[in-house]
Amino acid sequence: MGSIGPPRDSEDPSGFEQQTPQKKHKLLSKPPPPPPQRDEQKSKKTNSDSDSVDEDGMTAEQKERYLQQVLESEGFEVEYFPGISYCCKIRPLIYLDEQPLLNQEVKSCSEWAIRRFNSDNNTNYQFVEVLKANSVFCAGNEFYLTFTAKDDVVDADGDQSPVIFQAKVYAPIGGEKEYYFCRPKLKS
């Protein structure tokens, strides 16, 4: 005899046993839904080269624009392309504020990179904030970081103007960070 209210551990939490015999038969006789399929429109090649989609989900036009951006900015200025593969592509981390663990990792890598820069260049920059982060995910994150830092040097107005830096750091899953470089941002 079933009770009204939440089921106890010994009762059927799915409610399946409380169904009528006809309903049980109908539920059991339904074929399972098919597995999700890749959008057939995306995977089919079309007559137009600009509409063709490659295995990463990019049209020829998008891929050309992406590669140009990577080449011109060394990976630091790459736009978001909806629907492309996450693996092995540089992508902007656009919702960093909504991902506290990733946000903390980006900040930590930026702080670590400026400490390495200081050590290599006998300077004393202090990390201020992350401006932008791009990432390639492949057994960890290879970060393309753009952030500001301030030096002890005071300018003519008595201010400590922040300097924009770019750093490339690899943070493998379960391993030690790898430092590629940290530098003041190149002038565009």
PDB file of C-alpha atoms in Angstrom:
ATOM      1  CA  MET A   1       0.000   0.000   0.000  1.00  0.00           C
ATOM      2  CA  GLY A   2       1.546   3.259  -1.159  1.00  0.00           C
ATOM      3  CA  SER A   3       1.554   6.335   0.959  1.00  0.00           C
ATOM      4  CA  ILE A   4       0.837   9.896   0.002  1.00  0.00           C
ATOM      5  CA  GLY A   5       3.982  12.001   0.232  1.00  0.00           C
ATOM      6  CA  PRO A   6       7.587  11.374  -0.655  1.00  0.00           C
ATOM      7  CA  PRO A   7       8.554   7.725  -1.212  1.00  0.00           C
ATOM      8  CA  ARG A   8      10.622   5.922   1.363  1.00  0.00           C
ATOM      9  CA  ASP A   9      13.758   4.022   0.365  1.00  0.00           C
ATOM     10  CA  SER A  10      11.798   0.779   0.113  1.00  0.00           C
ATOM     11  CA  GLU A  11       9.198   2.273  -2.220  1.00  0.00           C
ATOM     12  CA  ASP A  12       9.486   2.835  -5.967  1.00  0.00           C
ATOM     13  CA  PRO A  13      10.748   6.439  -6.362  1.00  0.00           C
ATOM     14  CA  SER A  14       9.972   6.452 -10.096  1.00  0.00           C
ATOM     15  CA  GLY A  15       6.287   5.749  -9.534  1.00  0.00           C
ATOM     16  CA  PHE A  16       6.438   3.021 -12.196  1.00  0.00           C
ATOM     17  CA  GLU A  17       4.840   0.387  -9.969  1.00  0.00           C
ATOM     18  CA  GLN A  18       1.875   2.681  -9.318  1.00  0.00           C
ATOM     19  CA  GLN A  19       0.977   2.784 -13.053  1.00  0.00           C
ATOM     20  CA  THR A  20      -1.937   0.802 -14.474  1.00  0.00           C
ATOM     21  CA  PRO A  21      -1.039  -2.408 -16.374  1.00  0.00           C
ATOM     22  CA  GLN A  22      -1.944  -0.699 -19.679  1.00  0.00           C
ATOM     23  CA  LYS A  23       0.296   2.291 -18.908  1.00  0.00           C
ATOM     24  CA  LYS A  24       3.180   0.008 -17.842  1.00  0.00           C
ATOM     25  CA  HIS A  25       2.883  -1.920 -21.115  1.00  0.00           C
ATOM     26  CA  LYS A  26       2.866   1.327 -23.108  1.00  0.00           C
ATOM     27  CA  LEU A  27       5.909   2.661 -21.232  1.00  0.00           C
ATOM     28  CA  LEU A  28       7.823  -0.593 -21.685  1.00  0.00           C
ATOM     29  CA  SER A  29       6.922  -1.009 -25.355  1.00  0.00           C
ATOM     30  CA  LYS A  30       8.193   2.428 -26.453  1.00  0.00           C
ATOM     31  CA  PRO A  31      11.452   2.150 -28.357  1.00  0.00           C
ATOM     32  CA  PRO A  32      14.278   4.154 -26.800  1.00  0.00           C
ATOM     33  CA  PRO A  33      14.842   7.528 -28.409  1.00  0.00           C
ATOM     34  CA  PRO A  34      17.532   7.530 -31.090  1.00  0.00           C
ATOM     35  CA  PRO A  35      20.940   8.844 -30.049  1.00  0.00           C
ATOM     36  CA  PRO A  36      21.524  12.497 -30.849  1.00  0.00           C
ATOM     37  CA  GLN A  37      22.723  12.928 -34.401  1.00  0.00           C
ATOM     38  CA  ARG A  38      24.994  15.620 -35.716  1.00  0.00           C
ATOM     39  CA  ASP A  39      22.921  18.195 -37.562  1.00  0.00           C
ATOM     40  CA  GLU A  40      22.676  16.713 -41.045  1.00  0.00           C
ATOM     41  CA  GLN A  41      22.566  20.159 -42.603  1.00  0.00           C
ATOM     42  CA  LYS A  42      25.953  20.951 -41.050  1.00  0.00           C
ATOM     43  CA  SER A  43      27.619  17.714 -42.101  1.00  0.00           C
ATOM     44  CA  LYS A  44      26.471  17.825 -45.743  1.00  0.00           C
ATOM     45  CA  LYS A  45      28.589  19.651 -48.255  1.00  0.00           C
ATOM     46  CA  THR A  46      26.784  22.207 -50.345  1.00  0.00           C
ATOM     47  CA  ASN A  47      27.508  23.617 -53.772  1.00  0.00           C
ATOM     48  CA  SER A  48      28.818  26.869 -52.299  1.00  0.00           C
ATOM     49  CA  ASP A  49      32.321  26.701 -50.800  1.00  0.00           C
ATOM     50  CA  SER A  50      31.416  29.341 -48.208  1.00  0.00           C
ATOM     51  CA  ASP A  51      28.502  27.182 -46.980  1.00  0.00           C
ATOM     52  CA  SER A  52      30.537  23.943 -46.676  1.00  0.00           C
ATOM     53  CA  VAL A  53      31.252  22.933 -43.124  1.00  0.00           C
ATOM     54  CA  ASP A  54      34.414  21.057 -42.156  1.00  0.00           C
ATOM     55  CA  GLU A  55      34.846  18.499 -39.367  1.00  0.00           C
ATOM     56  CA  ASP A  56      35.324  21.343 -36.845  1.00  0.00           C
ATOM     57  CA  GLY A  57      31.988  22.956 -37.741  1.00  0.00           C
ATOM     58  CA  MET A  58      33.519  25.897 -39.618  1.00  0.00           C
ATOM     59  CA  THR A  59      32.720  27.188 -43.073  1.00  0.00           C
ATOM     60  CA  ALA A  60      35.635  27.943 -45.405  1.00  0.00           C
ATOM     61  CA  GLU A  61      35.047  31.656 -44.834  1.00  0.00           C
ATOM     62  CA  GLN A  62      35.078  31.242 -41.034  1.00  0.00           C
ATOM     63  CA  LYS A  63      38.201  29.091 -41.148  1.00  0.00           C
ATOM     64  CA  GLU A  64      40.006  31.684 -43.296  1.00  0.00           C
ATOM     65  CA  ARG A  65      38.976  34.478 -40.915  1.00  0.00           C
ATOM     66  CA  TYR A  66      39.981  32.389 -37.876  1.00  0.00           C
ATOM     67  CA  LEU A  67      43.405  31.523 -39.297  1.00  0.00           C
ATOM     68  CA  GLN A  68      44.004  35.170 -40.252  1.00  0.00           C
ATOM     69  CA  GLN A  69      43.142  36.293 -36.712  1.00  0.00           C
ATOM     70  CA  VAL A  70      45.451  33.687 -35.174  1.00  0.00           C
ATOM     71  CA  LEU A  71      48.275  34.676 -37.524  1.00  0.00           C
ATOM     72  CA  GLU A  72      47.890  38.427 -37.012  1.00  0.00           C
ATOM     73  CA  SER A  73      47.408  38.355 -33.229  1.00  0.00           C
ATOM     74  CA  GLU A  74      49.415  35.228 -32.295  1.00  0.00           C
ATOM     75  CA  GLY A  75      46.195  33.857 -30.775  1.00  0.00           C
ATOM     76  CA  PHE A  76      45.392  36.804 -28.482  1.00  0.00           C
ATOM     77  CA  GLU A  77      42.619  38.382 -30.602  1.00  0.00           C
ATOM     78  CA  VAL A  78      40.351  35.617 -31.889  1.00  0.00           C
ATOM     79  CA  GLU A  79      36.601  36.051 -32.172  1.00  0.00           C
ATOM     80  CA  TYR A  80      34.010  33.564 -30.971  1.00  0.00           C
ATOM     81  CA  PHE A  81      32.685  31.228 -33.673  1.00  0.00           C
ATOM     82  CA  PRO A  82      29.485  29.535 -32.414  1.00  0.00           C
ATOM     83  CA  GLY A  83      29.268  25.815 -33.016  1.00  0.00           C
ATOM     84  CA  ILE A  84      32.932  25.047 -33.697  1.00  0.00           C
ATOM     85  CA  SER A  85      34.817  22.247 -32.003  1.00  0.00           C
ATOM     86  CA  TYR A  86      36.274  23.078 -28.576  1.00  0.00           C
ATOM     87  CA  CYS A  87      39.278  20.845 -29.027  1.00  0.00           C
ATOM     88  CA  CYS A  88      42.493  22.232 -30.499  1.00  0.00           C
ATOM     89  CA  LYS A  89      41.060  25.633 -31.496  1.00  0.00           C
ATOM     90  CA  ILE A  90      41.825  28.948 -29.828  1.00  0.00           C
ATOM     91  CA  ARG A  91      38.576  30.250 -28.360  1.00  0.00           C
ATOM     92  CA  PRO A  92      37.785  33.315 -26.290  1.00  0.00           C
ATOM     93  CA  LEU A  93      36.663  32.558 -22.759  1.00  0.00           C
ATOM     94  CA  ILE A  94      33.570  34.737 -22.962  1.00  0.00           C
ATOM     95  CA  TYR A  95      31.723  33.762 -19.787  1.00  0.00           C
ATOM     96  CA  LEU A  96      34.627  33.820 -17.352  1.00  0.00           C
ATOM     97  CA  ASP A  97      32.645  35.592 -14.604  1.00  0.00           C
ATOM     98  CA  GLU A  98      30.149  32.719 -14.598  1.00  0.00           C
ATOM     99  CA  GLN A  99      32.866  30.064 -14.187  1.00  0.00           C
ATOM    100  CA  PRO A 100      34.614  30.714 -10.855  1.00  0.00           C
ATOM    101  CA  LEU A 101      37.107  27.830 -11.084  1.00  0.00           C
ATOM    102  CA  LEU A 102      38.215  28.721 -14.604  1.00  0.00           C
ATOM    103  CA  ASN A 103      38.245  32.423 -13.698  1.00  0.00           C
ATOM    104  CA  GLN A 104      40.535  31.665 -10.743  1.00  0.00           C
ATOM    105  CA  GLU A 105      42.828  29.552 -12.938  1.00  0.00           C
ATOM    106  CA  VAL A 106      43.102  32.376 -15.500  1.00  0.00           C
ATOM    107  CA  LYS A 107      43.903  34.892 -12.758  1.00  0.00           C
ATOM    108  CA  SER A 108      46.416  32.534 -11.140  1.00  0.00           C
ATOM    109  CA  CYS A 109      48.182  31.921 -14.476  1.00  0.00           C
ATOM    110  CA  SER A 110      48.304  35.686 -15.146  1.00  0.00           C
ATOM    111  CA  GLU A 111      49.806  36.375 -11.717  1.00  0.00           C
ATOM    112  CA  TRP A 112      52.322  33.558 -12.195  1.00  0.00           C
ATOM    113  CA  ALA A 113      53.292  34.884 -15.640  1.00  0.00           C
ATOM    114  CA  ILE A 114      53.963  38.420 -14.357  1.00  0.00           C
ATOM    115  CA  ARG A 115      56.089  37.005 -11.513  1.00  0.00           C
ATOM    116  CA  ARG A 116      58.120  35.087 -14.110  1.00  0.00           C
ATOM    117  CA  PHE A 117      58.415  38.249 -16.228  1.00  0.00           C
ATOM    118  CA  ASN A 118      59.649  40.178 -13.170  1.00  0.00           C
ATOM    119  CA  SER A 119      62.192  37.502 -12.357  1.00  0.00           C
ATOM    120  CA  ASP A 120      63.502  37.385 -15.940  1.00  0.00           C
ATOM    121  CA  ASN A 121      63.620  41.177 -16.369  1.00  0.00           C
ATOM    122  CA  ASN A 122      64.485  42.437 -12.872  1.00  0.00           C
ATOM    123  CA  THR A 123      61.226  44.422 -12.656  1.00  0.00           C
ATOM    124  CA  ASN A 124      58.497  44.702 -10.050  1.00  0.00           C
ATOM    125  CA  TYR A 125      55.150  44.689 -11.850  1.00  0.00           C
ATOM    126  CA  GLN A 126      52.103  43.817  -9.769  1.00  0.00           C
ATOM    127  CA  PHE A 127      49.133  42.093 -11.378  1.00  0.00           C
ATOM    128  CA  VAL A 128      45.980  44.275 -11.579  1.00  0.00           C
ATOM    129  CA  GLU A 129      43.295  42.497 -13.625  1.00  0.00           C
ATOM    130  CA  VAL A 130      42.585  40.127 -16.510  1.00  0.00           C
ATOM    131  CA  LEU A 131      41.284  41.959 -19.562  1.00  0.00           C
ATOM    132  CA  LYS A 132      40.788  38.989 -21.866  1.00  0.00           C
ATOM    133  CA  ALA A 133      41.607  35.298 -22.024  1.00  0.00           C
ATOM    134  CA  ASN A 134      41.637  32.861 -24.912  1.00  0.00           C
ATOM    135  CA  SER A 135      42.235  29.171 -24.536  1.00  0.00           C
ATOM    136  CA  VAL A 136      42.970  25.985 -26.417  1.00  0.00           C
ATOM    137  CA  PHE A 137      41.788  22.899 -24.584  1.00  0.00           C
ATOM    138  CA  CYS A 138      43.913  19.808 -25.125  1.00  0.00           C
ATOM    139  CA  ALA A 139      44.730  17.767 -21.985  1.00  0.00           C
ATOM    140  CA  GLY A 140      44.610  21.059 -20.121  1.00  0.00           C
ATOM    141  CA  ASN A 141      44.342  24.707 -21.085  1.00  0.00           C
ATOM    142  CA  GLU A 142      46.833  26.647 -23.130  1.00  0.00           C
ATOM    143  CA  PHE A 143      45.986  30.212 -22.198  1.00  0.00           C
ATOM    144  CA  TYR A 144      46.496  33.364 -24.243  1.00  0.00           C
ATOM    145  CA  LEU A 145      46.172  35.968 -21.491  1.00  0.00           C
ATOM    146  CA  THR A 146      45.822  39.729 -21.765  1.00  0.00           C
ATOM    147  CA  PHE A 147      46.015  41.543 -18.433  1.00  0.00           C
ATOM    148  CA  THR A 148      47.222  44.729 -16.772  1.00  0.00           C
ATOM    149  CA  ALA A 149      49.988  45.182 -14.229  1.00  0.00           C
ATOM    150  CA  LYS A 150      51.500  48.225 -12.505  1.00  0.00           C
ATOM    151  CA  ASP A 151      55.163  48.932 -11.898  1.00  0.00           C
ATOM    152  CA  ASP A 152      56.688  50.841  -8.985  1.00  0.00           C
ATOM    153  CA  VAL A 153      57.649  53.592 -11.436  1.00  0.00           C
ATOM    154  CA  VAL A 154      55.597  56.767 -11.071  1.00  0.00           C
ATOM    155  CA  ASP A 155      55.076  58.848 -14.224  1.00  0.00           C
ATOM    156  CA  ALA A 156      55.350  62.661 -14.534  1.00  0.00           C
ATOM    157  CA  ASP A 157      51.750  63.106 -13.299  1.00  0.00           C
ATOM    158  CA  GLY A 158      52.460  61.108 -10.165  1.00  0.00           C
ATOM    159  CA  ASP A 159      50.453  58.127 -11.437  1.00  0.00           C
ATOM    160  CA  GLN A 160      51.330  54.494 -11.789  1.00  0.00           C
ATOM    161  CA  SER A 161      49.855  53.775 -15.205  1.00  0.00           C
ATOM    162  CA  PRO A 162      48.981  50.147 -15.767  1.00  0.00           C
ATOM    163  CA  VAL A 163      50.761  48.350 -18.589  1.00  0.00           C
ATOM    164  CA  ILE A 164      48.928  45.828 -20.755  1.00  0.00           C
ATOM    165  CA  PHE A 165      50.694  42.451 -20.895  1.00  0.00           C
ATOM    166  CA  GLN A 166      50.210  39.318 -22.958  1.00  0.00           C
ATOM    167  CA  ALA A 167      51.267  35.917 -21.689  1.00  0.00           C
ATOM    168  CA  LYS A 168      51.045  32.390 -22.991  1.00  0.00           C
ATOM    169  CA  VAL A 169      50.836  29.696 -20.317  1.00  0.00           C
ATOM    170  CA  TYR A 170      49.922  26.011 -20.441  1.00  0.00           C
ATOM    171  CA  ALA A 171      48.067  24.581 -17.430  1.00  0.00           C
ATOM    172  CA  PRO A 172      47.857  20.800 -17.906  1.00  0.00           C
ATOM    173  CA  ILE A 173      45.333  18.693 -16.066  1.00  0.00           C
ATOM    174  CA  GLY A 174      47.042  17.504 -12.897  1.00  0.00           C
ATOM    175  CA  GLY A 175      50.464  18.870 -13.821  1.00  0.00           C
ATOM    176  CA  GLU A 176      52.756  21.852 -13.412  1.00  0.00           C
ATOM    177  CA  LYS A 177      52.215  25.026 -15.403  1.00  0.00           C
ATOM    178  CA  GLU A 178      54.448  25.692 -18.388  1.00  0.00           C
ATOM    179  CA  TYR A 179      55.565  29.231 -19.154  1.00  0.00           C
ATOM    180  CA  TYR A 180      55.994  30.209 -22.793  1.00  0.00           C
ATOM    181  CA  PHE A 181      56.328  33.976 -22.473  1.00  0.00           C
ATOM    182  CA  CYS A 182      55.043  37.163 -20.894  1.00  0.00           C
ATOM    183  CA  ARG A 183      55.590  40.555 -22.548  1.00  0.00           C
ATOM    184  CA  PRO A 184      54.128  44.027 -22.750  1.00  0.00           C
ATOM    185  CA  LYS A 185      51.394  43.935 -25.389  1.00  0.00           C
ATOM    186  CA  LEU A 186      52.666  44.534 -28.879  1.00  0.00           C
ATOM    187  CA  LYS A 187      51.416  47.739 -30.462  1.00  0.00           C
ATOM    188  CA  SER A 188      48.790  47.106 -33.155  1.00  0.00           C
TER     189      SER A 188
END
